[in-house]
Amino acid sequence: MPAVAIVGRNEAKSDAAVADLRQSGAKAISVVADVTDKSAVAAMVERTMPAKFGRDSDILVNNAGINIRKPPHTLDIAEWDSVIRTNLTSAFLCSQAGISPP
């Protein structure tokens, strides 16, 4: 039986996804986390593996992403940093935190 942790900032969307998965027979939980924050990612990993599911993860899907739709020359540095943190840093943090040493 598959076990899935849905992680995101929007609790209602994550809970809806979990409900759908559970109807399909999967073991699933919803976790609210800011994946751009290293300590939040560590807490998310602690909550989801292995204590909750009884084993380490097999797959990590890094799909957090944002886009600020405006001409590049009007983008300020805070907006740029937000895109980089969400689209790149989050994938690095989650991948690094999700790896168990052999």
Short mmCIF file of C-alpha atoms in Angstrom, two decimals:
data_model
loop_
_atom_site.label_atom_id
_atom_site.label_comp_id
_atom_site.label_asym_id
_atom_site.label_seq_id
_atom_site.Cartn_x
_atom_site.Cartn_y
_atom_site.Cartn_z
CA MET A 1 0.00 0.00 0.00
CA PRO A 2 1.47 3.39 -0.95
CA ALA A 3 2.24 5.93 1.76
CA VAL A 4 2.30 9.59 0.73
CA ALA A 5 3.05 12.85 2.51
CA ILE A 6 1.58 15.91 0.81
CA VAL A 7 3.58 18.96 1.85
CA GLY A 8 2.64 22.53 1.03
CA ARG A 9 1.79 25.97 2.31
CA ASN A 10 -1.93 25.69 1.52
CA GLU A 11 -3.43 23.39 4.13
CA ALA A 12 -6.85 23.17 2.45
CA LYS A 13 -5.36 22.07 -0.89
CA SER A 14 -3.09 19.53 0.79
CA ASP A 15 -5.97 18.14 2.88
CA ALA A 16 -8.09 17.76 -0.28
CA ALA A 17 -5.29 15.84 -2.00
CA VAL A 18 -4.91 13.59 1.05
CA ALA A 19 -8.65 12.88 1.08
CA ASP A 20 -8.48 11.82 -2.58
CA LEU A 21 -5.48 9.58 -1.93
CA ARG A 22 -7.13 7.95 1.07
CA GLN A 23 -10.24 7.19 -1.01
CA SER A 24 -7.91 5.32 -3.37
CA GLY A 25 -6.57 3.23 -0.48
CA ALA A 26 -3.29 5.05 0.11
CA LYS A 27 -1.95 5.91 3.52
CA ALA A 28 -1.53 9.69 3.37
CA ILE A 29 -0.87 12.68 5.59
CA SER A 30 -0.84 16.42 5.05
CA VAL A 31 2.01 18.57 6.34
CA VAL A 32 2.10 22.36 6.22
CA ALA A 33 5.66 23.59 5.66
CA ASP A 34 7.60 26.41 4.05
CA VAL A 35 10.07 24.43 1.94
CA THR A 36 12.25 27.53 1.50
CA ASP A 37 13.14 27.43 5.20
CA LYS A 38 15.80 24.91 6.29
CA SER A 39 14.39 24.41 9.80
CA ALA A 40 10.85 23.95 8.44
CA VAL A 41 12.17 21.34 5.99
CA ALA A 42 13.97 19.51 8.81
CA ALA A 43 10.76 19.46 10.84
CA MET A 44 8.81 18.22 7.82
CA VAL A 45 11.27 15.36 7.25
CA GLU A 46 11.17 14.48 10.94
CA ARG A 47 7.39 14.33 10.79
CA THR A 48 7.17 12.27 7.62
CA MET A 49 10.03 9.77 7.83
CA PRO A 50 10.49 7.13 9.17
CA ALA A 51 8.45 7.47 12.35
CA LYS A 52 5.17 8.21 10.60
CA PHE A 53 5.44 5.63 7.85
CA GLY A 54 7.84 3.15 9.43
CA ARG A 55 10.55 3.52 6.79
CA ASP A 56 12.59 5.97 4.77
CA SER A 57 11.15 7.47 1.61
CA ASP A 58 11.46 5.90 -1.81
CA ILE A 59 10.63 9.00 -3.85
CA LEU A 60 10.78 12.75 -3.33
CA VAL A 61 8.91 14.96 -5.77
CA ASN A 62 10.17 18.54 -5.61
CA ASN A 63 7.43 20.51 -7.33
CA ALA A 64 7.30 23.82 -5.46
CA GLY A 65 7.47 26.69 -7.88
CA ILE A 66 6.39 30.25 -8.47
CA ASN A 67 6.58 32.77 -11.28
CA ILE A 68 6.29 36.52 -11.12
CA ARG A 69 4.78 37.61 -14.40
CA LYS A 70 6.23 40.96 -15.23
CA PRO A 71 9.01 42.27 -17.46
CA PRO A 72 12.43 41.26 -16.11
CA HIS A 73 13.67 44.85 -15.93
CA THR A 74 10.86 45.68 -13.48
CA LEU A 75 11.57 42.74 -11.16
CA ASP A 76 13.11 43.84 -7.87
CA ILE A 77 15.69 41.82 -5.96
CA ALA A 78 13.20 40.65 -3.29
CA GLU A 79 10.98 39.17 -6.01
CA TRP A 80 14.00 37.53 -7.67
CA ASP A 81 15.11 36.06 -4.34
CA SER A 82 11.60 34.72 -3.70
CA VAL A 83 11.58 32.90 -7.06
CA ILE A 84 15.07 31.46 -6.49
CA ARG A 85 14.24 30.32 -2.94
CA THR A 86 10.99 28.69 -4.04
CA ASN A 87 12.11 27.15 -7.32
CA LEU A 88 15.71 26.16 -6.53
CA THR A 89 16.62 26.39 -2.87
CA SER A 90 13.55 24.41 -1.79
CA ALA A 91 14.52 21.51 -4.06
CA PHE A 92 18.05 21.53 -2.65
CA LEU A 93 16.88 21.69 0.97
CA CYS A 94 14.30 18.94 0.58
CA SER A 95 16.64 16.67 -1.35
CA GLN A 96 19.45 17.17 1.13
CA ALA A 97 17.20 16.63 4.16
CA GLY A 98 15.53 13.58 2.65
CA ILE A 99 18.72 11.62 2.11
CA SER A 100 19.48 9.10 4.81
CA PRO A 101 23.15 8.20 5.18
CA PRO A 102 23.89 4.56 4.31
#
